[in-house]
CSV table of C-alpha atoms and ligand atoms in Angstrom, one decimal:
chain,number,residue,atom,x,y,z
A,623,MET,CA,12.0,3.4,-61.2
A,624,PRO,CA,12.9,4.3,-64.7
A,625,ARG,CA,10.3,3.3,-67.3
A,626,ASP,CA,10.8,1.7,-70.7
A,627,PRO,CA,10.9,4.1,-73.6
A,628,LEU,CA,7.6,4.6,-75.4
A,629,ILE,CA,7.3,5.9,-78.9
A,630,GLY,CA,4.0,7.5,-79.9
A,631,LEU,CA,2.7,7.5,-83.4
A,632,VAL,CA,0.7,10.7,-84.3
A,633,GLY,CA,-0.8,12.1,-87.4
A,634,LYS,CA,-4.1,13.0,-89.0
A,635,PRO,CA,-6.7,10.3,-89.8
A,636,SER,CA,-5.7,8.0,-92.6
A,637,SER,CA,-2.1,9.1,-92.7
A,638,GLY,CA,-1.1,5.5,-92.0
A,639,LYS,CA,-0.4,5.3,-88.3
A,640,SER,CA,-2.0,1.9,-87.8
A,641,THR,CA,-0.4,0.5,-90.9
A,642,THR,CA,3.0,1.8,-89.7
A,643,LEU,CA,2.4,0.2,-86.3
A,644,ASN,CA,1.4,-3.1,-87.9
A,645,SER,CA,4.4,-3.0,-90.2
A,646,LEU,CA,6.7,-2.7,-87.2
A,647,THR,CA,5.0,-5.2,-84.9
A,648,ASP,CA,4.4,-8.1,-87.1
A,649,ALA,CA,8.0,-9.3,-87.1
A,650,SER,CA,6.8,-12.9,-86.8
A,651,SER,CA,10.0,-14.5,-88.1
A,652,LYS,CA,11.9,-13.0,-85.2
A,653,VAL,CA,9.5,-12.6,-82.4
A,654,GLY,CA,9.5,-14.7,-79.2
A,655,THR,CA,6.2,-16.0,-78.0
A,656,SER,CA,5.9,-13.7,-74.9
A,657,PHE,CA,5.0,-10.4,-76.6
A,658,THR,CA,1.7,-9.7,-78.1
A,659,THR,CA,-0.4,-6.5,-78.5
A,660,ILE,CA,-0.9,-4.9,-75.1
A,661,ASP,CA,-4.1,-3.2,-76.0
A,662,PRO,CA,-5.5,-1.9,-79.3
A,663,GLN,CA,-3.3,1.1,-79.2
A,664,ARG,CA,-0.2,-0.3,-77.7
A,665,ALA,CA,2.1,-2.8,-79.3
A,666,ILE,CA,5.7,-4.0,-79.2
A,667,GLY,CA,7.8,-3.0,-82.2
A,668,TYR,CA,11.4,-4.1,-82.8
A,669,LEU,CA,14.3,-1.7,-82.8
A,670,GLN,CA,17.3,-3.0,-84.8
A,671,ILE,CA,20.6,-2.5,-83.1
A,672,ASP,CA,24.2,-3.8,-83.4
A,673,CYS,CA,24.4,-6.6,-80.8
A,674,ALA,CA,27.2,-7.0,-78.4
A,675,CYS,CA,27.6,-10.6,-79.6
A,676,ALA,CA,29.3,-9.4,-82.8
A,677,ARG,CA,31.9,-7.5,-80.7
A,678,VAL,CA,33.0,-10.6,-79.0
A,679,GLY,CA,32.6,-13.0,-82.0
A,680,LYS,CA,29.7,-15.0,-80.4
A,681,GLN,CA,27.0,-14.4,-83.0
A,682,GLU,CA,26.4,-18.2,-83.3
A,683,ASN,CA,25.5,-18.4,-79.6
A,684,CYS,CA,23.4,-15.3,-79.3
A,685,LYS,CA,19.9,-16.3,-78.1
A,686,PRO,CA,17.8,-13.3,-77.0
A,687,ASN,CA,15.0,-14.1,-74.6
A,688,TYR,CA,12.9,-11.5,-76.5
A,689,GLY,CA,13.2,-10.3,-80.1
A,690,GLY,CA,15.9,-12.0,-82.0
A,691,CYS,CA,19.5,-11.7,-83.3
A,692,LYS,CA,20.8,-12.6,-86.7
A,693,ALA,CA,24.5,-12.2,-87.5
A,694,GLY,CA,25.0,-9.5,-85.0
A,695,LYS,CA,21.8,-7.5,-85.9
A,696,ARG,CA,19.5,-7.7,-83.0
A,697,SER,CA,15.8,-6.8,-82.8
A,698,VAL,CA,15.0,-5.3,-79.4
A,699,PRO,CA,11.4,-4.9,-78.2
A,700,ILE,CA,10.3,-1.3,-77.8
A,701,GLU,CA,6.8,-0.1,-76.9
A,702,LEU,CA,4.7,1.8,-79.4
A,703,LEU,CA,1.6,3.7,-79.0
A,704,ASP,CA,-0.9,4.5,-81.8
A,705,VAL,CA,-2.6,7.8,-81.0
A,706,ALA,CA,-5.8,8.1,-82.9
A,707,GLY,CA,-6.1,10.6,-85.7
A,708,LEU,CA,-5.6,14.3,-84.7
A,709,VAL,CA,-7.3,17.0,-86.6
A,710,PRO,CA,-6.8,20.8,-86.7
A,711,GLY,CA,-8.5,22.2,-83.5
A,712,ALA,CA,-7.7,19.0,-81.5
A,713,HIS,CA,-6.5,21.1,-78.6
A,714,GLU,CA,-9.9,22.6,-78.3
A,715,GLY,CA,-11.4,19.1,-78.2
A,716,ARG,CA,-12.3,18.7,-81.9
A,717,GLY,CA,-12.5,15.1,-83.0
A,718,LEU,CA,-11.9,13.9,-79.4
A,719,GLY,CA,-8.6,15.7,-79.7
A,720,ASN,CA,-8.2,16.4,-76.0
A,721,LYS,CA,-8.5,12.7,-75.2
A,722,PHE,CA,-6.1,11.8,-77.9
A,723,LEU,CA,-3.6,14.4,-76.8
A,724,ASP,CA,-3.8,13.1,-73.3
A,725,ASP,CA,-2.7,9.7,-74.6
A,726,LEU,CA,0.5,11.3,-75.6
A,727,ARG,CA,1.6,12.3,-72.1
A,728,HIS,CA,3.7,9.3,-71.6
A,729,ALA,CA,5.4,9.2,-75.0
A,730,ASP,CA,9.2,9.9,-74.9
A,731,ALA,CA,9.4,10.5,-78.6
A,732,LEU,CA,6.9,10.9,-81.4
A,733,VAL,CA,6.7,9.6,-84.9
A,734,HIS,CA,4.6,12.0,-87.0
A,735,VAL,CA,3.1,9.9,-89.8
A,736,VAL,CA,2.5,12.2,-92.8
A,737,ASP,CA,0.5,11.2,-95.9
A,738,VAL,CA,3.0,12.5,-98.4
A,739,SER,CA,0.9,11.5,-101.4
A,740,GLY,CA,-1.4,14.5,-100.9
A,741,THR,CA,-4.4,12.3,-101.4
A,742,THR,CA,-6.0,13.1,-98.0
A,743,ASP,CA,-6.9,16.6,-96.6
A,744,ALA,CA,-6.2,17.9,-93.1
A,745,GLU,CA,-9.1,15.9,-91.8
A,746,GLY,CA,-8.0,12.7,-93.5
A,747,LYS,CA,-10.7,12.9,-96.2
A,748,ALA,CA,-9.9,11.7,-99.7
A,749,THR,CA,-8.7,14.4,-102.1
A,750,ARG,CA,-6.0,15.1,-104.6
A,751,GLY,CA,-3.1,17.6,-104.6
A,752,TYR,CA,-3.3,18.5,-100.9
A,753,ASP,CA,0.0,20.0,-99.6
A,754,PRO,CA,1.3,17.7,-96.8
A,755,SER,CA,3.9,20.2,-95.6
A,756,SER,CA,1.1,22.0,-93.8
A,757,ASP,CA,0.3,18.9,-91.7
A,758,ILE,CA,3.8,19.1,-90.2
A,759,VAL,CA,3.2,22.6,-89.0
A,760,TRP,CA,-0.4,22.4,-87.7
A,761,LEU,CA,0.1,19.1,-85.9
A,762,ARG,CA,3.0,20.4,-83.9
A,763,GLY,CA,0.9,23.6,-83.3
A,764,GLU,CA,-1.8,21.5,-81.8
A,765,ILE,CA,0.6,19.8,-79.3
A,766,VAL,CA,2.0,23.2,-78.3
A,767,ARG,CA,-1.4,24.8,-77.8
A,768,TRP,CA,-2.6,21.8,-75.8
A,769,ILE,CA,0.3,22.1,-73.4
A,770,GLN,CA,0.0,25.9,-73.4
A,771,GLY,CA,-3.8,25.8,-72.8
A,772,ASN,CA,-3.3,23.4,-69.8
A,773,LEU,CA,-0.7,25.8,-68.4
A,774,MET,CA,-2.7,29.0,-68.9
A,775,GLU,CA,-5.8,27.7,-67.3
A,776,LYS,CA,-4.0,27.9,-64.0
A,777,TRP,CA,-1.4,30.5,-64.7
A,778,GLY,CA,-2.8,33.0,-62.2
A,779,SER,CA,-2.6,30.6,-59.3
A,780,ILE,CA,0.7,29.2,-60.5
A,781,ARG,CA,2.2,32.6,-60.5
A,782,ARG,CA,0.9,33.6,-57.1
A,783,ARG,CA,2.1,30.4,-55.6
A,784,HIS,CA,5.5,30.9,-57.2
A,785,ILE,CA,5.8,34.3,-55.7
A,786,ALA,CA,4.6,33.3,-52.2
A,787,LEU,CA,7.0,30.3,-52.0
A,788,LYS,CA,9.9,32.3,-53.6
A,789,ALA,CA,10.3,29.2,-55.8
A,790,ASN,CA,12.6,28.9,-58.7
A,791,ALA,CA,11.3,28.6,-62.3
A,792,VAL,CA,12.4,25.0,-62.8
A,793,ASP,CA,10.5,23.8,-59.7
A,794,THR,CA,7.4,25.7,-60.5
A,795,LEU,CA,7.3,24.6,-64.2
A,796,GLN,CA,8.2,21.0,-63.3
A,797,GLY,CA,5.2,21.0,-61.0
A,798,GLN,CA,3.1,21.7,-64.1
A,799,PHE,CA,5.0,19.5,-66.6
A,800,SER,CA,5.5,16.4,-64.5
A,801,GLY,CA,2.1,15.1,-65.9
A,802,TYR,CA,3.8,14.9,-69.3
A,803,GLY,CA,6.4,12.6,-67.8
A,804,SER,CA,8.9,15.5,-67.6
A,805,THR,CA,11.8,15.7,-65.2
A,806,SER,CA,13.5,18.8,-63.6
A,807,ALA,CA,16.4,18.1,-65.9
A,808,VAL,CA,14.3,18.4,-69.0
A,809,VAL,CA,12.7,21.7,-67.7
A,810,ALA,CA,16.1,23.1,-66.7
A,811,ARG,CA,17.5,22.3,-70.2
A,812,CYS,CA,14.8,24.1,-72.0
A,813,LEU,CA,15.1,27.2,-69.8
A,814,ASP,CA,18.8,27.2,-70.2
A,815,LYS,CA,18.4,27.1,-74.0
A,816,LEU,CA,16.1,30.1,-73.9
A,817,GLY,CA,18.2,32.1,-71.5
A,818,LEU,CA,15.3,34.3,-70.4
A,819,LYS,CA,16.1,37.5,-68.5
A,820,GLN,CA,12.8,38.1,-66.7
A,821,PRO,CA,11.7,36.1,-63.7
A,822,LEU,CA,8.7,33.8,-64.1
A,823,GLU,CA,6.3,36.2,-62.4
A,824,ASP,CA,6.9,38.8,-65.2
A,825,TRP,CA,6.5,36.4,-68.1
A,826,ASP,CA,4.0,37.7,-70.8
A,827,ASN,CA,2.0,35.4,-73.1
A,828,ALA,CA,4.7,35.5,-75.8
A,829,THR,CA,7.4,34.4,-73.3
A,830,ILE,CA,5.2,31.6,-72.0
A,831,GLU,CA,4.6,30.4,-75.6
A,832,ARG,CA,8.4,30.4,-76.2
A,833,VAL,CA,8.8,28.3,-73.0
A,834,VAL,CA,6.1,25.8,-74.1
A,835,ASN,CA,7.7,25.6,-77.6
A,836,ALA,CA,11.1,24.8,-76.1
A,837,PHE,CA,9.5,22.3,-73.7
A,838,THR,CA,7.7,20.5,-76.6
A,839,ASP,CA,11.0,20.2,-78.5
A,840,GLU,CA,12.7,18.7,-75.4
A,841,LYS,CA,10.0,16.4,-74.3
A,842,PHE,CA,8.6,15.3,-77.6
A,843,PRO,CA,11.5,14.9,-80.1
A,844,THR,CA,9.8,14.0,-83.4
A,845,VAL,CA,10.7,11.9,-86.4
A,846,ILE,CA,8.7,12.8,-89.5
A,847,ALA,CA,7.7,9.7,-91.4
A,848,LEU,CA,6.7,10.7,-94.9
A,849,ASN,CA,4.5,7.8,-95.7
A,850,LYS,CA,2.9,6.5,-98.9
A,851,ILE,CA,6.1,7.1,-101.0
A,852,ASP,CA,4.8,4.3,-103.3
A,853,HIS,CA,2.2,6.8,-104.6
A,854,PRO,CA,3.0,8.5,-107.9
A,855,ASP,CA,2.2,12.0,-106.4
A,856,ALA,CA,4.6,11.6,-103.5
A,857,ASP,CA,7.8,12.8,-105.3
A,858,GLN,CA,7.0,16.4,-105.7
A,859,ASN,CA,5.8,16.7,-102.1
A,860,ILE,CA,8.9,15.0,-100.7
A,861,ALA,CA,11.1,17.4,-102.6
A,862,LYS,CA,9.2,20.3,-101.2
A,863,ILE,CA,9.3,19.1,-97.6
A,864,ALA,CA,13.0,18.1,-97.8
A,865,LYS,CA,13.9,21.7,-98.5
A,866,LYS,CA,12.3,23.0,-95.3
A,867,GLN,CA,13.0,20.2,-92.8
A,868,ASP,CA,16.2,19.0,-91.1
A,869,PRO,CA,17.1,15.9,-93.1
A,870,GLU,CA,17.9,14.1,-89.8
A,871,SER,CA,14.2,14.3,-88.8
A,872,ILE,CA,12.8,12.9,-92.0
A,873,VAL,CA,12.3,9.2,-93.0
A,874,LEU,CA,10.6,8.1,-96.2
A,875,THR,CA,8.3,5.2,-95.7
A,876,SER,CA,5.8,2.9,-97.4
A,877,ALA,CA,4.2,1.2,-94.5
A,878,MET,CA,1.8,-0.6,-96.7
A,879,SER,CA,4.6,-2.2,-98.7
A,880,GLU,CA,6.3,-3.4,-95.5
A,881,VAL,CA,3.1,-5.0,-94.3
A,882,PHE,CA,2.6,-6.7,-97.7
A,883,LEU,CA,6.2,-8.0,-97.9
A,884,ARG,CA,6.1,-9.4,-94.3
A,885,LYS,CA,2.8,-11.1,-95.1
A,886,LEU,CA,4.2,-12.7,-98.3
A,887,ALA,CA,7.3,-13.8,-96.5
A,888,LYS,CA,5.2,-15.4,-93.7
A,889,GLN,CA,3.2,-17.2,-96.3
A,890,GLY,CA,6.3,-18.6,-98.0
A,891,TYR,CA,6.1,-16.6,-101.3
A,892,VAL,CA,9.2,-14.5,-100.9
A,893,ARG,CA,12.4,-14.2,-98.9
A,894,TYR,CA,12.5,-10.9,-97.2
A,895,GLU,CA,14.5,-9.5,-94.3
A,896,GLU,CA,12.5,-6.8,-92.4
A,897,GLY,CA,13.6,-3.4,-93.5
A,898,SER,CA,16.0,-4.6,-96.1
A,899,GLU,CA,16.6,-3.5,-99.7
A,900,PHE,CA,16.0,-6.9,-101.3
A,901,VAL,CA,13.1,-9.3,-101.8
A,902,ASP,CA,13.6,-12.6,-103.6
A,903,THR,CA,10.9,-14.6,-105.3
A,904,ARG,CA,11.1,-18.3,-106.3
A,905,ASP,CA,11.9,-17.2,-109.9
A,906,ASP,CA,14.8,-14.9,-108.6
A,907,LEU,CA,16.4,-17.8,-106.7
A,908,ILE,CA,16.0,-20.2,-109.7
A,909,GLU,CA,17.7,-17.6,-111.8
A,910,ASP,CA,20.5,-17.5,-109.3
A,911,GLY,CA,21.1,-21.2,-109.8
A,912,ASP,CA,18.9,-22.8,-107.1
A,913,PRO,CA,16.6,-25.3,-108.9
A,914,GLU,CA,14.4,-25.5,-105.8
A,915,GLY,CA,13.9,-21.8,-105.8
A,916,GLY,CA,14.7,-21.7,-102.1
A,917,GLY,CA,11.6,-23.8,-101.4
A,918,LEU,CA,9.4,-20.7,-102.0
A,919,LYS,CA,5.9,-21.1,-103.4
A,920,GLU,CA,5.0,-20.2,-107.0
A,921,MET,CA,3.1,-16.9,-107.3
A,922,ASP,CA,0.4,-16.1,-109.9
A,923,ASP,CA,1.1,-13.4,-112.5
A,924,LYS,CA,-0.9,-10.7,-110.6
A,925,LEU,CA,1.1,-11.2,-107.4
A,926,LYS,CA,4.4,-11.3,-109.4
A,927,GLN,CA,3.5,-8.0,-111.0
A,928,ARG,CA,2.7,-6.4,-107.6
A,929,ILE,CA,6.1,-7.5,-106.3
A,930,GLU,CA,7.9,-6.1,-109.4
A,931,ASN,CA,6.0,-2.8,-109.0
A,932,LEU,CA,7.0,-2.6,-105.4
A,933,LYS,CA,10.6,-3.2,-106.2
A,934,ASP,CA,10.6,-0.4,-108.8
A,935,MET,CA,8.5,2.1,-106.9
A,936,VAL,CA,9.9,1.6,-103.4
A,937,LEU,CA,12.8,-0.7,-102.8
A,938,TYR,CA,15.1,0.2,-105.7
A,939,ARG,CA,14.2,3.9,-105.6
A,940,PHE,CA,14.3,4.5,-101.9
A,941,GLY,CA,16.5,1.6,-100.7
A,942,SER,CA,13.9,0.1,-98.3
A,943,THR,CA,10.3,0.6,-97.1
A,944,GLY,CA,11.8,2.9,-94.4
A,945,VAL,CA,9.7,1.7,-91.5
A,946,VAL,CA,12.6,0.0,-89.6
A,947,GLU,CA,14.6,3.2,-90.0
A,948,VAL,CA,11.8,5.2,-88.4
A,949,LEU,CA,12.4,3.4,-85.0
A,950,SER,CA,16.2,3.7,-85.4
A,951,ARG,CA,15.8,7.4,-85.9
A,952,ALA,CA,13.5,7.8,-82.9
A,953,ALA,CA,16.0,5.8,-80.8
A,954,LYS,CA,18.8,8.1,-82.0
A,955,LEU,CA,16.9,11.2,-81.1
A,956,LEU,CA,16.4,9.8,-77.6
A,957,GLY,CA,20.0,8.7,-77.4
A,958,LEU,CA,18.9,5.2,-76.3
A,959,VAL,CA,21.7,2.9,-75.3
A,960,PRO,CA,21.3,-0.9,-75.4
A,961,VAL,CA,22.6,-2.5,-72.2
A,962,PHE,CA,23.4,-6.2,-72.0
A,963,PRO,CA,23.1,-7.6,-68.5
A,964,VAL,CA,24.8,-11.0,-68.1
A,965,ARG,CA,25.3,-13.3,-65.1
A,966,ASN,CA,28.8,-14.3,-66.1
A,967,ILE,CA,30.9,-11.5,-67.5
A,968,HIS,CA,33.5,-13.9,-69.0
A,969,SER,CA,31.2,-16.3,-70.8
A,970,PHE,CA,28.4,-13.6,-71.4
A,971,GLY,CA,25.9,-16.3,-70.4
A,972,SER,CA,23.1,-16.1,-68.0
A,973,GLY,CA,22.0,-19.8,-67.5
A,974,ALA,CA,23.4,-22.8,-65.8
A,975,ALA,CA,27.0,-23.9,-66.5
A,976,GLY,CA,27.2,-25.7,-69.8
A,977,ASN,CA,24.5,-23.5,-71.3
A,978,THR,CA,26.2,-21.8,-74.2
A,979,ALA,CA,23.6,-19.1,-75.0
A,980,VAL,CA,24.9,-15.6,-74.6
A,981,PHE,CA,23.4,-12.1,-74.2
A,982,ARG,CA,20.0,-13.4,-73.3
A,983,ASP,CA,18.8,-9.9,-72.3
A,984,CYS,CA,19.1,-6.4,-73.6
A,985,VAL,CA,17.5,-3.3,-72.0
A,986,LEU,CA,17.3,0.2,-73.5
A,987,VAL,CA,18.3,3.0,-71.3
A,988,GLY,CA,18.0,6.8,-71.9
A,989,LYS,CA,20.6,9.3,-72.8
A,990,GLY,CA,23.0,10.2,-70.0
A,991,SER,CA,22.2,7.1,-67.9
A,992,THR,CA,24.7,6.0,-65.4
A,993,VAL,CA,25.6,2.4,-64.4
A,994,ARG,CA,23.5,3.0,-61.3
A,995,ASP,CA,20.5,4.0,-63.5
A,996,ALA,CA,20.9,0.8,-65.5
A,997,ALA,CA,21.3,-1.3,-62.4
A,998,LYS,CA,18.1,0.1,-61.0
A,999,LYS,CA,16.2,-0.4,-64.2
A,1000,ILE,CA,17.4,-4.0,-64.7
A,1001,MET,CA,17.6,-5.2,-61.1
A,1002,GLY,CA,14.9,-3.1,-59.4
A,1003,ASP,CA,15.5,-2.3,-55.8
A,1004,VAL,CA,17.7,-5.2,-54.7
A,1005,THR,CA,20.9,-4.3,-53.0
A,1006,ILE,CA,23.9,-4.6,-55.3
A,1007,ALA,CA,27.3,-5.5,-53.9
A,1008,TYR,CA,29.3,-4.6,-56.9
A,1009,ILE,CA,29.1,-4.4,-60.7
A,1010,GLU,CA,31.5,-6.0,-63.2
A,1011,GLY,CA,32.3,-4.8,-66.7
A,1012,ILE,CA,34.2,-6.5,-69.5
A,1013,GLY,CA,37.2,-8.5,-68.3
A,1014,GLY,CA,35.6,-8.8,-64.9
A,1015,VAL,CA,36.8,-5.3,-64.0
A,1016,ARG,CA,34.7,-3.5,-61.4
A,1017,VAL,CA,32.7,-0.5,-62.7
A,1018,ALA,CA,31.8,2.5,-60.5
A,1019,GLU,CA,28.1,3.2,-60.3
A,1020,ASP,CA,28.4,6.8,-61.4
A,1021,GLU,CA,30.1,6.0,-64.7
A,1022,LEU,CA,28.1,6.7,-67.8
A,1023,VAL,CA,26.6,4.0,-70.0
A,1024,GLU,CA,27.4,4.4,-73.7
A,1025,VAL,CA,27.4,2.2,-76.8
A,1026,GLY,CA,30.6,0.2,-76.5
A,1027,LYS,CA,31.4,1.4,-73.0
A,1028,ASN,CA,29.9,0.0,-69.8
A,1029,ASP,CA,27.1,-1.5,-71.8
A,1030,ILE,CA,27.9,-5.2,-71.0
A,1031,LEU,CA,27.4,-5.5,-67.2
A,1032,SER,CA,27.1,-8.1,-64.5
A,1033,PHE,CA,25.3,-7.1,-61.4
A,1034,LYS,CA,26.4,-8.9,-58.2
A,1035,VAL,CA,23.6,-9.0,-55.6
A,1036,GLY,CA,24.3,-8.9,-51.9
A,1037,LYS,CA,25.6,-6.7,-49.1
B,1388,LIG,N1,-0.4,3.9,-100.9
B,1388,LIG,C1,-0.2,3.7,-99.6
B,1388,LIG,N2,-1.3,3.6,-98.8
B,1388,LIG,C2,-1.1,3.5,-97.5
B,1388,LIG,C3,0.2,3.3,-96.9
B,1388,LIG,N3,0.1,3.2,-95.6
B,1388,LIG,C4,-1.3,3.2,-95.3
B,1388,LIG,N4,-2.0,3.4,-96.4
B,1388,LIG,C5,-3.4,3.4,-96.6
B,1388,LIG,O1,-4.0,4.6,-96.0
B,1388,LIG,C6,-5.2,4.3,-95.4
B,1388,LIG,C7,-5.2,4.7,-93.9
B,1388,LIG,O2,-4.3,3.9,-93.2
B,1388,LIG,P1,-4.4,3.7,-91.6
B,1388,LIG,O3,-3.1,3.0,-91.2
B,1388,LIG,O4,-5.6,3.1,-91.2
B,1388,LIG,O5,-4.3,5.2,-91.1
B,1388,LIG,P2,-4.4,5.8,-89.7
B,1388,LIG,O6,-3.5,6.9,-89.6
B,1388,LIG,O7,-4.2,4.7,-88.7
B,1388,LIG,O8,-5.9,6.4,-89.6
B,1388,LIG,P3,-6.8,6.6,-88.3
B,1388,LIG,O9,-6.8,5.4,-87.4
B,1388,LIG,O10,-8.1,6.9,-88.9
B,1388,LIG,O11,-6.3,7.9,-87.6
B,1388,LIG,C8,-5.5,2.8,-95.6
B,1388,LIG,O12,-6.3,2.6,-96.7
B,1388,LIG,C9,-4.1,2.2,-95.9
B,1388,LIG,O13,-4.1,1.1,-96.7
B,1388,LIG,C10,1.3,3.4,-97.8
B,1388,LIG,O14,2.5,3.2,-97.4
B,1388,LIG,N5,1.0,3.5,-99.1
B,1389,LIG,MG1,-5.5,4.0,-87.1
């Protein structure tokens, strides 16, 4: 049965992984009661998507079972994994690196949290003027060498078996890569991209390294979160990294600011929408003509100053703290599609007659999923008689699920 997508947070010690995780999981204003931290490393974050309710003008009645929905912007739970700090040499076991890398196996996409302030060295120790662009290179190198090392350990026997069985390269490699949650399709895609001429039994080390590199790209698409943008040294480093990296892969973040803003909002000092550009204090709202200041609490001067600094250094300069965008970007890399299963395809409801709540559920499926894949993920192994889409029209099981197409479905159980 298809699993839920899992996003792994990686980075050297003190880059801000745990802070990023906290900033994404503590969405207390929107969170239902059922989700809490699964274990110290796993947590539920919230992916912001455009909800189907806006498409059919039912924003008022949208009541998700999990997460939340405000004016058509829905927060969908997604699982996050905080992989402890990796250091150079991790693939050889440095700093428990092997164990940490093993935790990555089940991640579908990675968020590499980089300390862009340059105030921590490669090991995460305090310094000044460190070049964070090198972190991007060595960390990926550790992942590649970990996979390559695992493969090379057994290459002799893998190769002999491949020859004896007259196997094809996809099957042989998938046998080795399945432990990383790979599929034959993933392996086939990366071999296609490489277009190798020689058969597997003739591959030299350089060729195997190319294969592992391609596999790493396919299996672990990565968002680079340049964190600590609130720090005065960040600017020069951001400029440098932006020149080298694909802009689509970079997000600028200040996880600490997001944690701080969410905390103040929860305590009633500010009005703040997760991930937004604006934060309002009591004084701001009074200035806007509300004598009650939105019912917000008065802050002391020190707190006021911190909020002003945060606006200047982060929100006004960069548009947001960036952390919400990190998950959106990871979801985009994975091509995740939100699917809305409903019991009644005309009312979009799932409860008893008279219950006006719509779109109670939303499930994320992977790129290229069919209606059948979605049915299996949502309904499990029950026999499905037929499936209805918008307008009550029957939908074939082999049709693709895409945003805006076959993404509102009603599964009819039975023979
Ligand atoms: N200025 C600034 N500091 C931050 C930010 N995010 C995290 N930090 C600080 O960086 C330090 C390390 O943060 P953590 O989140 O514990 O880092 P980590 O990557 O989880 O570290 P390990 O668990 O040791 O691997 C803490 O002192 C944080 O307060 C940020 O956005 N801006
Ligand atoms: Mg941590």
